[in-house]
Amino acid sequence: MTDAVEIVPVGVRRAAPDGMVERRGAGLWLTHLLLIAGVLVIFFPIWLAFVASTVTQPEIARPPMPVWPGGQFLENYRKALFAGVNVPVATMLFNSLVMAMGIAIGKIAISLLSAFAIVYFRFPGKSVFFWLIFLTLMLPVEVRIVPTYEVVAGFGMLNSYSGLIFPLIASATATFLFRQFFLTVPDELAEAARVDGARPMRFFVDILLPMSRTNIAALFVILFIYGWNQYLWPLLITTDPSMNTIVMGIKQMFPSGDDVADWPVIMATSILAMVPPVIVVVSMQRLFIRGLVDSEK
Amino acid sequence: MEKRVTFKGWLLPLLLIAPQVIVSAVFFFYPAEQAVWQSLFIPDPFGLSMQWVGLDNFRFLLSDPYYRASFVTTAIFSTLVTLVSLIPALFLAVLADRLIKGAGAYRTLLIWPYAVAPAVAGVLWLFMFNTRVGVVAWYLGRLGYDWNHVLNEAEAMGLVVVASSWGRISYNFLFFFAALQAIPKSVIEAAAIDGARFWRRFWTIVLPLLSPTTFFLLVVNIVYAFFETFGVIHTITSGGPQQATTILVYKVYADGFVGQDLGSSAAQSVILLVVVGLLTVIQFRFIERRVHY
């Protein structure tokens, strides 16, 4: 399998200056203008959410709401973080963090081990295991929610971190990624390790793991976002508000019936829910793009 | 593919592979098998016993007008989400690709909505179009348009489509932009020397060279619209009004957890399983082809 696309560093290909294909003058400005318009349109919902998180409830209740931030920033965020609606948002943030980290670390750990076994050993039943793992690629958790829920309930794992994490690491994407990578590692390295009398785990820890650093980091970024943004699964198994994750908890903050929603606090929570994954994506952009391309091939 | 150099022993590899096999067996194979098994039964009203009904659940589903309607809804929804997320992304990528300087900055500005969860995106768009406080709904009202996605089926569909597509534009932009940057510049220049203007170059050279990426994105976005948009639907419309936005995955949830109709829900899971299988086969066939591309 090859990459879906090749990532070329921006600017490298465009080293030679010429004006034949690229736009100059008015055309260049128009290009910038359209791109800025696109960025603004995409940015608009977040801006409104941010503004709403800094004003008072009456200011929102009488539309149209203000377009510029008000003075309630600290108050609204403090209220959201430490009081919330059903449960303090700080608790939900912590739950989300545990779930996202658990999924990312758990999936990477079991995948590294099983990819190592599949690539570097011949053992009975290997191809059976390989195809069993391969099958798990095909079925998202959304499709098997009822029976998976029953399994988790049967283990008494409702409202627990392990119930949030384990069903979501039962998928083979990461295993395939590491398998593909291990296959590209030169045979000479394993040979040398064997000649030097290194045991398999020594080779794994001292040679294979350091070589996989970038792949692990790239995958971590993708899996962290995947875990953080889960909605359906936490909705099903966290009936206790103190176990809610932030992404699913926002909807629970809306009142049922005709009561008016506490929009400033809800919007502050929405902003808090997107800050961690956005920081991860923007600060690790290169790894993120790499992980995205890798995990889709 | 096999390594020529392998380590000896069989106990160690079995131990290494055990965690993944156990997790997959308990949380994947057993539930999947249960889904298939349950789809052949209906529980009695008290949930005390199960009655074997064979393929009746499937027969009932396929003749159920609500289920058929849900199929149509899913088809419309995923087509619209794919179009609404692909076309603006291609447009922005083509624009960014024309820049010598600053393309990287635009990429940074455009990719991060990918990180926003579909459910959170749903809340943001719900806020803008909320019939009571929504800014956009309010301005539409001033223009004489009475927006009410709580009652109007087309408006509800439009809103969940836009909310689902919004973050996806980032993802598609990234792939289109990378593919555009990978097109050899000499090809474009040769066409320019021959007098082909921008649009002609775009239609005859750039778009055909983008076709592998476009096809890949088509499949990936359909999968996304099918399975990952639950959060958007649940936060904005809860499948309503009159099931106008009840896509298949939402119906599995609504029938299984809200309606407690386990047999039907399991049968729906099995049908979805077949759909996922087909999509995966299409994707893999495509990847096979792409190797020779």
Tab-separated table of N, CA, C and O in Angstrom, chain A residues 33-135:
chain	number	residue	atom	x	y	z
A	33	LEU	N	-7.830	37.311	-0.658
A	33	LEU	CA	-9.135	37.767	-0.179
A	33	LEU	C	-10.095	36.591	-0.012
A	33	LEU	O	-10.761	36.446	1.016
A	34	LEU	N	-10.129	35.733	-1.036
A	34	LEU	CA	-11.040	34.584	-0.982
A	34	LEU	C	-10.640	33.623	0.139
A	34	LEU	O	-11.490	33.092	0.852
A	35	LEU	N	-9.322	33.417	0.286
A	35	LEU	CA	-8.869	32.516	1.346
A	35	LEU	C	-9.212	33.067	2.720
A	35	LEU	O	-9.666	32.329	3.599
A	36	ILE	N	-9.019	34.378	2.882
A	36	ILE	CA	-9.336	34.985	4.177
A	36	ILE	C	-10.837	34.875	4.434
A	36	ILE	O	-11.270	34.553	5.550
A	37	ALA	N	-11.632	35.092	3.373
A	37	ALA	CA	-13.081	34.940	3.524
A	37	ALA	C	-13.412	33.517	3.960
A	37	ALA	O	-14.230	33.307	4.865
A	38	GLY	N	-12.766	32.522	3.347
A	38	GLY	CA	-12.994	31.117	3.724
A	38	GLY	C	-12.642	30.870	5.179
A	38	GLY	O	-13.405	30.254	5.922
A	39	VAL	N	-11.478	31.391	5.592
A	39	VAL	CA	-11.053	31.210	6.987
A	39	VAL	C	-12.075	31.849	7.923
A	39	VAL	O	-12.462	31.258	8.938
A	40	LEU	N	-12.543	33.049	7.573
A	40	LEU	CA	-13.499	33.740	8.442
A	40	LEU	C	-14.824	32.986	8.545
A	40	LEU	O	-15.397	32.872	9.629
A	41	VAL	N	-15.300	32.471	7.420
A	41	VAL	CA	-16.562	31.730	7.441
A	41	VAL	C	-16.430	30.502	8.334
A	41	VAL	O	-17.290	30.198	9.156
A	42	ILE	N	-15.291	29.795	8.204
A	42	ILE	CA	-15.084	28.599	9.015
A	42	ILE	C	-14.924	28.967	10.491
A	42	ILE	O	-15.351	28.248	11.386
A	43	PHE	N	-14.339	30.140	10.714
A	43	PHE	CA	-14.060	30.575	12.069
A	43	PHE	C	-15.311	31.087	12.780
A	43	PHE	O	-15.388	31.068	14.005
A	44	PHE	N	-16.301	31.543	12.007
A	44	PHE	CA	-17.452	32.268	12.545
A	44	PHE	C	-18.185	31.555	13.696
A	44	PHE	O	-18.425	32.171	14.748
A	45	PRO	N	-18.529	30.256	13.560
A	45	PRO	CA	-19.246	29.596	14.659
A	45	PRO	C	-18.470	29.609	15.971
A	45	PRO	O	-19.043	29.761	17.045
A	46	ILE	N	-17.135	29.486	15.873
A	46	ILE	CA	-16.327	29.465	17.086
A	46	ILE	C	-16.303	30.855	17.710
A	46	ILE	O	-16.352	31.007	18.931
A	47	TRP	N	-16.211	31.883	16.865
A	47	TRP	CA	-16.197	33.246	17.367
A	47	TRP	C	-17.486	33.526	18.137
A	47	TRP	O	-17.449	34.051	19.258
A	48	LEU	N	-18.610	33.162	17.548
A	48	LEU	CA	-19.892	33.378	18.224
A	48	LEU	C	-19.936	32.646	19.560
A	48	LEU	O	-20.393	33.190	20.566
A	49	ALA	N	-19.434	31.413	19.562
A	49	ALA	CA	-19.433	30.636	20.803
A	49	ALA	C	-18.579	31.333	21.848
A	49	ALA	O	-18.955	31.429	23.021
A	50	PHE	N	-17.428	31.849	21.390
A	50	PHE	CA	-16.545	32.529	22.340
A	50	PHE	C	-17.216	33.784	22.895
A	50	PHE	O	-17.205	34.031	24.106
A	51	VAL	N	-17.819	34.578	22.005
A	51	VAL	CA	-18.507	35.785	22.450
A	51	VAL	C	-19.600	35.416	23.450
A	51	VAL	O	-19.721	36.017	24.520
A	52	ALA	N	-20.367	34.393	23.121
A	52	ALA	CA	-21.464	33.993	24.002
A	52	ALA	C	-20.952	33.559	25.370
A	52	ALA	O	-21.658	33.679	26.369
A	53	SER	N	-19.710	33.064	25.406
A	53	SER	CA	-19.174	32.596	26.683
A	53	SER	C	-18.652	33.755	27.537
A	53	SER	O	-18.171	33.524	28.639
A	54	THR	N	-18.724	34.983	26.997
A	54	THR	CA	-18.186	36.119	27.760
A	54	THR	C	-19.261	37.150	28.080
A	54	THR	O	-18.941	38.251	28.503
A	55	VAL	N	-20.519	36.841	27.813
A	55	VAL	CA	-21.577	37.808	28.087
A	55	VAL	C	-22.564	37.209	29.094
A	55	VAL	O	-22.400	36.066	29.531
A	56	THR	N	-23.581	37.983	29.434
A	56	THR	CA	-24.551	37.497	30.419
A	56	THR	C	-25.727	36.834	29.712
A	56	THR	O	-25.956	37.048	28.526
A	57	GLN	N	-26.447	36.037	30.457
A	57	GLN	CA	-27.599	35.337	29.912
A	57	GLN	C	-28.621	36.293	29.289
A	57	GLN	O	-29.071	36.045	28.175
A	58	PRO	N	-29.010	37.398	29.965
A	58	PRO	CA	-29.993	38.305	29.338
A	58	PRO	C	-29.522	38.866	28.007
A	58	PRO	O	-30.328	39.069	27.094
A	59	GLU	N	-28.209	39.096	27.866
A	59	GLU	CA	-27.706	39.640	26.599
A	59	GLU	C	-27.927	38.661	25.456
A	59	GLU	O	-28.101	39.058	24.319
A	60	ILE	N	-27.883	37.365	25.760
A	60	ILE	CA	-28.120	36.368	24.719
A	60	ILE	C	-29.614	36.172	24.498
A	60	ILE	O	-30.078	36.022	23.374
A	61	ALA	N	-30.368	36.238	25.590
A	61	ALA	CA	-31.806	35.952	25.504
A	61	ALA	C	-32.544	36.988	24.658
A	61	ALA	O	-33.632	36.704	24.172
A	62	ARG	N	-31.957	38.192	24.526
A	62	ARG	CA	-32.593	39.189	23.659
A	62	ARG	C	-31.805	39.303	22.369
A	62	ARG	O	-30.852	40.071	22.300
A	63	PRO	N	-32.175	38.543	21.329
A	63	PRO	CA	-31.395	38.595	20.100
A	63	PRO	C	-31.568	39.933	19.404
A	63	PRO	O	-32.596	40.568	19.592
A	64	PRO	N	-30.610	40.377	18.579
A	64	PRO	CA	-29.374	39.635	18.320
A	64	PRO	C	-28.349	39.812	19.433
A	64	PRO	O	-28.277	40.878	20.014
A	65	MET	N	-27.601	38.776	19.720
A	65	MET	CA	-26.563	38.848	20.740
A	65	MET	C	-25.426	39.749	20.267
A	65	MET	O	-25.287	40.020	19.078
A	66	PRO	N	-24.610	40.242	21.228
A	66	PRO	CA	-23.492	41.120	20.823
A	66	PRO	C	-22.511	40.390	19.899
A	66	PRO	O	-22.459	39.154	19.877
A	67	VAL	N	-21.742	41.174	19.156
A	67	VAL	CA	-20.772	40.586	18.230
A	67	VAL	C	-19.375	40.592	18.839
A	67	VAL	O	-18.495	39.872	18.394
A	68	TRP	N	-19.186	41.439	19.871
A	68	TRP	CA	-17.868	41.495	20.508
A	68	TRP	C	-17.947	40.968	21.935
A	68	TRP	O	-18.986	41.071	22.580
A	69	PRO	N	-16.832	40.394	22.420
A	69	PRO	CA	-16.828	39.785	23.748
A	69	PRO	C	-17.235	40.774	24.840
A	69	PRO	O	-16.927	41.962	24.747
A	70	GLY	N	-17.931	40.295	25.841
A	70	GLY	CA	-18.306	41.107	26.969
A	70	GLY	C	-17.348	40.908	28.136
A	70	GLY	O	-16.256	40.360	27.959
A	71	GLY	N	-17.779	41.317	29.328
A	71	GLY	CA	-16.863	41.301	30.468
A	71	GLY	C	-17.054	40.127	31.409
A	71	GLY	O	-16.519	40.127	32.511
A	72	GLN	N	-17.816	39.115	30.985
A	72	GLN	CA	-18.146	38.027	31.910
A	72	GLN	C	-17.243	36.806	31.753
A	72	GLN	O	-17.586	35.731	32.239
A	73	PHE	N	-16.130	36.982	31.038
A	73	PHE	CA	-15.283	35.835	30.735
A	73	PHE	C	-14.959	35.021	31.988
A	73	PHE	O	-15.295	33.840	32.095
A	74	LEU	N	-14.305	35.681	32.960
A	74	LEU	CA	-13.860	34.958	34.146
A	74	LEU	C	-15.028	34.336	34.886
A	74	LEU	O	-14.983	33.176	35.289
A	75	GLU	N	-16.088	35.124	35.025
A	75	GLU	CA	-17.245	34.659	35.782
A	75	GLU	C	-17.854	33.404	35.167
A	75	GLU	O	-18.101	32.407	35.853
A	76	ASN	N	-18.099	33.456	33.823
A	76	ASN	CA	-18.728	32.315	33.159
A	76	ASN	C	-17.864	31.062	33.216
A	76	ASN	O	-18.353	29.957	33.451
A	77	TYR	N	-16.572	31.252	32.970
A	77	TYR	CA	-15.693	30.088	32.946
A	77	TYR	C	-15.514	29.524	34.350
A	77	TYR	O	-15.434	28.304	34.525
A	78	ARG	N	-15.471	30.426	35.343
A	78	ARG	CA	-15.361	29.924	36.705
A	78	ARG	C	-16.608	29.111	37.053
A	78	ARG	O	-16.527	28.024	37.616
A	79	LYS	N	-17.769	29.661	36.663
A	79	LYS	CA	-19.024	28.976	36.963
A	79	LYS	C	-19.059	27.604	36.266
A	79	LYS	O	-19.443	26.602	36.868
A	80	ALA	N	-18.636	27.590	34.994
A	80	ALA	CA	-18.648	26.333	34.257
A	80	ALA	C	-17.698	25.323	34.900
A	80	ALA	O	-18.082	24.191	35.202
A	81	LEU	N	-16.459	25.753	35.133
A	81	LEU	CA	-15.432	24.823	35.603
A	81	LEU	C	-15.748	24.252	36.976
A	81	LEU	O	-15.555	23.064	37.219
A	82	PHE	N	-16.253	25.116	37.893
A	82	PHE	CA	-16.358	24.651	39.272
A	82	PHE	C	-17.779	24.374	39.731
A	82	PHE	O	-17.983	23.758	40.759
A	83	ALA	N	-18.768	24.822	38.956
A	83	ALA	CA	-20.151	24.502	39.323
A	83	ALA	C	-20.834	23.682	38.229
A	83	ALA	O	-21.409	22.640	38.486
A	84	GLY	N	-20.763	24.167	36.997
A	84	GLY	CA	-21.376	23.447	35.892
A	84	GLY	C	-22.891	23.441	36.005
A	84	GLY	O	-23.485	24.285	36.671
A	85	VAL	N	-23.504	22.474	35.331
A	85	VAL	CA	-24.951	22.343	35.429
A	85	VAL	C	-25.293	21.092	36.233
A	85	VAL	O	-25.884	21.163	37.301
A	86	ASN	N	-24.856	19.932	35.740
A	86	ASN	CA	-25.062	18.707	36.513
A	86	ASN	C	-23.851	18.375	37.371
A	86	ASN	O	-23.963	17.785	38.427
A	87	VAL	N	-22.679	18.736	36.822
A	87	VAL	CA	-21.422	18.336	37.443
A	87	VAL	C	-20.392	19.382	36.997
A	87	VAL	O	-20.522	19.944	35.912
A	88	PRO	N	-19.404	19.705	37.841
A	88	PRO	CA	-18.411	20.702	37.410
A	88	PRO	C	-17.714	20.270	36.118
A	88	PRO	O	-17.404	19.089	35.943
A	89	VAL	N	-17.488	21.235	35.218
A	89	VAL	CA	-16.853	20.901	33.946
A	89	VAL	C	-15.424	20.415	34.170
A	89	VAL	O	-14.912	19.607	33.402
A	90	ALA	N	-14.792	20.870	35.244
A	90	ALA	CA	-13.434	20.400	35.535
A	90	ALA	C	-13.423	18.868	35.658
A	90	ALA	O	-12.503	18.203	35.168
A	91	THR	N	-14.458	18.320	36.274
A	91	THR	CA	-14.554	16.857	36.403
A	91	THR	C	-14.672	16.197	35.031
A	91	THR	O	-14.008	15.199	34.748
A	92	MET	N	-15.528	16.799	34.172
A	92	MET	CA	-15.699	16.218	32.838
A	92	MET	C	-14.407	16.310	32.033
A	92	MET	O	-14.068	15.396	31.276
A	93	LEU	N	-13.685	17.434	32.198
A	93	LEU	CA	-12.402	17.576	31.494
A	93	LEU	C	-11.441	16.474	31.917
A	93	LEU	O	-10.761	15.870	31.092
A	94	PHE	N	-11.413	16.215	33.233
A	94	PHE	CA	-10.529	15.176	33.737
A	94	PHE	C	-10.925	13.811	33.158
A	94	PHE	O	-10.068	13.047	32.701
A	95	ASN	N	-12.238	13.524	33.149
A	95	ASN	CA	-12.696	12.244	32.590
A	95	ASN	C	-12.302	12.108	31.122
A	95	ASN	O	-11.866	11.047	30.676
A	96	SER	N	-12.477	13.193	30.358
A	96	SER	CA	-12.106	13.158	28.946
A	96	SER	C	-10.618	12.900	28.787
A	96	SER	O	-10.200	12.147	27.903
A	97	LEU	N	-9.833	13.559	29.656
A	97	LEU	CA	-8.382	13.390	29.561
A	97	LEU	C	-8.000	11.933	29.825
A	97	LEU	O	-7.225	11.337	29.069
A	98	VAL	N	-8.582	11.344	30.862
A	98	VAL	CA	-8.280	9.947	31.181
A	98	VAL	C	-8.684	9.051	30.017
A	98	VAL	O	-7.930	8.171	29.588
A	99	MET	N	-9.885	9.300	29.470
A	99	MET	CA	-10.364	8.446	28.387
A	99	MET	C	-9.473	8.585	27.150
A	99	MET	O	-9.049	7.581	26.568
A	100	ALA	N	-9.159	9.816	26.760
A	100	ALA	CA	-8.350	10.029	25.550
A	100	ALA	C	-6.956	9.434	25.710
A	100	ALA	O	-6.444	8.750	24.816
A	101	MET	N	-6.344	9.677	26.886
A	101	MET	CA	-5.003	9.137	27.113
A	101	MET	C	-5.050	7.617	27.175
A	101	MET	O	-4.177	6.933	26.637
A	102	GLY	N	-6.068	7.093	27.841
A	102	GLY	CA	-6.195	5.640	27.973
A	102	GLY	C	-6.320	4.977	26.614
A	102	GLY	O	-5.664	3.960	26.344
A	103	ILE	N	-7.164	5.557	25.751
A	103	ILE	CA	-7.348	4.972	24.426
A	103	ILE	C	-6.062	5.072	23.612
A	103	ILE	O	-5.623	4.098	22.996
A	104	ALA	N	-5.436	6.259	23.646
A	104	ALA	CA	-4.227	6.443	22.844
A	104	ALA	C	-3.110	5.519	23.315
A	104	ALA	O	-2.527	4.766	22.523
A	105	ILE	N	-2.837	5.546	24.614
A	105	ILE	CA	-1.722	4.739	25.133
A	105	ILE	C	-2.054	3.249	25.031
A	105	ILE	O	-1.225	2.441	24.593
A	106	GLY	N	-3.268	2.884	25.416
A	106	GLY	CA	-3.648	1.475	25.385
A	106	GLY	C	-3.559	0.886	23.992
A	106	GLY	O	-2.998	-0.191	23.789
A	107	LYS	N	-4.103	1.608	23.036
A	107	LYS	CA	-4.126	1.088	21.680
A	107	LYS	C	-2.715	0.990	21.108
A	107	LYS	O	-2.362	-0.010	20.469
A	108	ILE	N	-1.897	2.012	21.372
A	108	ILE	CA	-0.523	1.975	20.868
A	108	ILE	C	0.238	0.812	21.511
A	108	ILE	O	0.952	0.076	20.817
A	109	ALA	N	0.061	0.624	22.824
A	109	ALA	CA	0.804	-0.428	23.513
A	109	ALA	C	0.434	-1.824	22.981
A	109	ALA	O	1.325	-2.589	22.588
A	110	ILE	N	-0.869	-2.136	22.937
A	110	ILE	CA	-1.203	-3.502	22.507
A	110	ILE	C	-0.876	-3.686	21.022
A	110	ILE	O	-0.531	-4.780	20.594
A	111	SER	N	-0.947	-2.617	20.231
A	111	SER	CA	-0.661	-2.758	18.811
A	111	SER	C	0.820	-2.965	18.544
A	111	SER	O	1.195	-3.734	17.669
A	112	LEU	N	1.656	-2.239	19.303
A	112	LEU	CA	3.108	-2.413	19.120
A	112	LEU	C	3.487	-3.859	19.394
A	112	LEU	O	4.222	-4.481	18.621
A	113	LEU	N	2.962	-4.396	20.506
A	113	LEU	CA	3.313	-5.764	20.885
A	113	LEU	C	2.839	-6.765	19.838
A	113	LEU	O	3.599	-7.635	19.407
A	114	SER	N	1.570	-6.625	19.411
A	114	SER	CA	1.071	-7.651	18.494
A	114	SER	C	1.697	-7.495	17.102
A	114	SER	O	1.941	-8.493	16.424
A	115	ALA	N	1.995	-6.264	16.687
A	115	ALA	CA	2.668	-6.099	15.388
A	115	ALA	C	4.065	-6.715	15.438
A	115	ALA	O	4.509	-7.349	14.487
A	116	PHE	N	4.738	-6.550	16.572
A	116	PHE	CA	6.069	-7.144	16.750
A	116	PHE	C	5.976	-8.668	16.622
A	116	PHE	O	6.761	-9.298	15.893
A	117	ALA	N	4.979	-9.232	17.285
A	117	ALA	CA	4.808	-10.694	17.220
A	117	ALA	C	4.515	-11.138	15.787
A	117	ALA	O	5.072	-12.136	15.309
A	118	ILE	N	3.656	-10.408	15.103
A	118	ILE	CA	3.248	-10.827	13.758
A	118	ILE	C	4.397	-10.712	12.761
A	118	ILE	O	4.556	-11.550	11.883
A	119	VAL	N	5.201	-9.672	12.903
A	119	VAL	CA	6.249	-9.450	11.909
A	119	VAL	C	7.516	-10.260	12.217
A	119	VAL	O	8.134	-10.811	11.315
A	120	TYR	N	7.884	-10.375	13.493
A	120	TYR	CA	9.202	-10.926	13.804
A	120	TYR	C	9.197	-12.377	14.293
A	120	TYR	O	10.215	-12.884	14.738
A	121	PHE	N	8.054	-13.033	14.269
A	121	PHE	CA	8.026	-14.421	14.727
A	121	PHE	C	7.239	-15.285	13.752
A	121	PHE	O	6.372	-14.796	13.031
A	122	ARG	N	7.574	-16.582	13.751
A	122	ARG	CA	6.674	-17.551	13.117
A	122	ARG	C	6.125	-18.416	14.226
A	122	ARG	O	6.876	-19.006	14.993
A	123	PHE	N	4.829	-18.455	14.379
A	123	PHE	CA	4.273	-19.261	15.469
A	123	PHE	C	2.963	-19.869	15.008
A	123	PHE	O	2.336	-19.382	14.053
A	124	PRO	N	2.551	-20.945	15.691
A	124	PRO	CA	1.336	-21.623	15.243
A	124	PRO	C	0.122	-20.709	15.344
A	124	PRO	O	-0.030	-19.969	16.312
A	125	GLY	N	-0.716	-20.738	14.310
A	125	GLY	CA	-1.934	-19.938	14.344
A	125	GLY	C	-1.729	-18.491	13.970
A	125	GLY	O	-2.631	-17.672	14.075
A	126	LYS	N	-0.500	-18.173	13.505
A	126	LYS	CA	-0.205	-16.771	13.232
A	126	LYS	C	-1.162	-16.156	12.227
A	126	LYS	O	-1.699	-15.068	12.431
A	127	SER	N	-1.411	-16.877	11.127
A	127	SER	CA	-2.251	-16.269	10.091
A	127	SER	C	-3.701	-16.158	10.552
A	127	SER	O	-4.405	-15.220	10.184
A	128	VAL	N	-4.121	-17.101	11.419
A	128	VAL	CA	-5.488	-17.001	11.959
A	128	VAL	C	-5.629	-15.724	12.789
A	128	VAL	O	-6.557	-14.933	12.603
A	129	PHE	N	-4.661	-15.526	13.704
A	129	PHE	CA	-4.699	-14.327	14.532
A	129	PHE	C	-4.661	-13.078	13.661
A	129	PHE	O	-5.359	-12.103	13.897
A	130	PHE	N	-3.800	-13.141	12.651
A	130	PHE	CA	-3.651	-11.991	11.778
A	130	PHE	C	-4.991	-11.605	11.161
A	130	PHE	O	-5.397	-10.449	11.178
A	131	TRP	N	-5.718	-12.596	10.649
A	131	TRP	CA	-7.001	-12.285	9.999
A	131	TRP	C	-8.070	-11.903	11.004
A	131	TRP	O	-8.928	-11.076	10.716
A	132	LEU	N	-8.008	-12.487	12.205
A	132	LEU	CA	-8.960	-12.086	13.243
A	132	LEU	C	-8.788	-10.606	13.567
A	132	LEU	O	-9.758	-9.850	13.682
A	133	ILE	N	-7.527	-10.200	13.684
A	133	ILE	CA	-7.266	-8.794	13.993
A	133	ILE	C	-7.691	-7.912	12.822
A	133	ILE	O	-8.295	-6.857	12.991
A	134	PHE	N	-7.407	-8.405	11.638
A	134	PHE	CA	-7.751	-7.657	10.435
A	134	PHE	C	-9.257	-7.373	10.376
A	134	PHE	O	-9.686	-6.284	10.009
A	135	LEU	N	-10.064	-8.351	10.771
A	135	LEU	CA	-11.524	-8.189	10.724
A	135	LEU	C	-12.015	-7.019	11.572
A	135	LEU	O	-13.007	-6.386	11.240
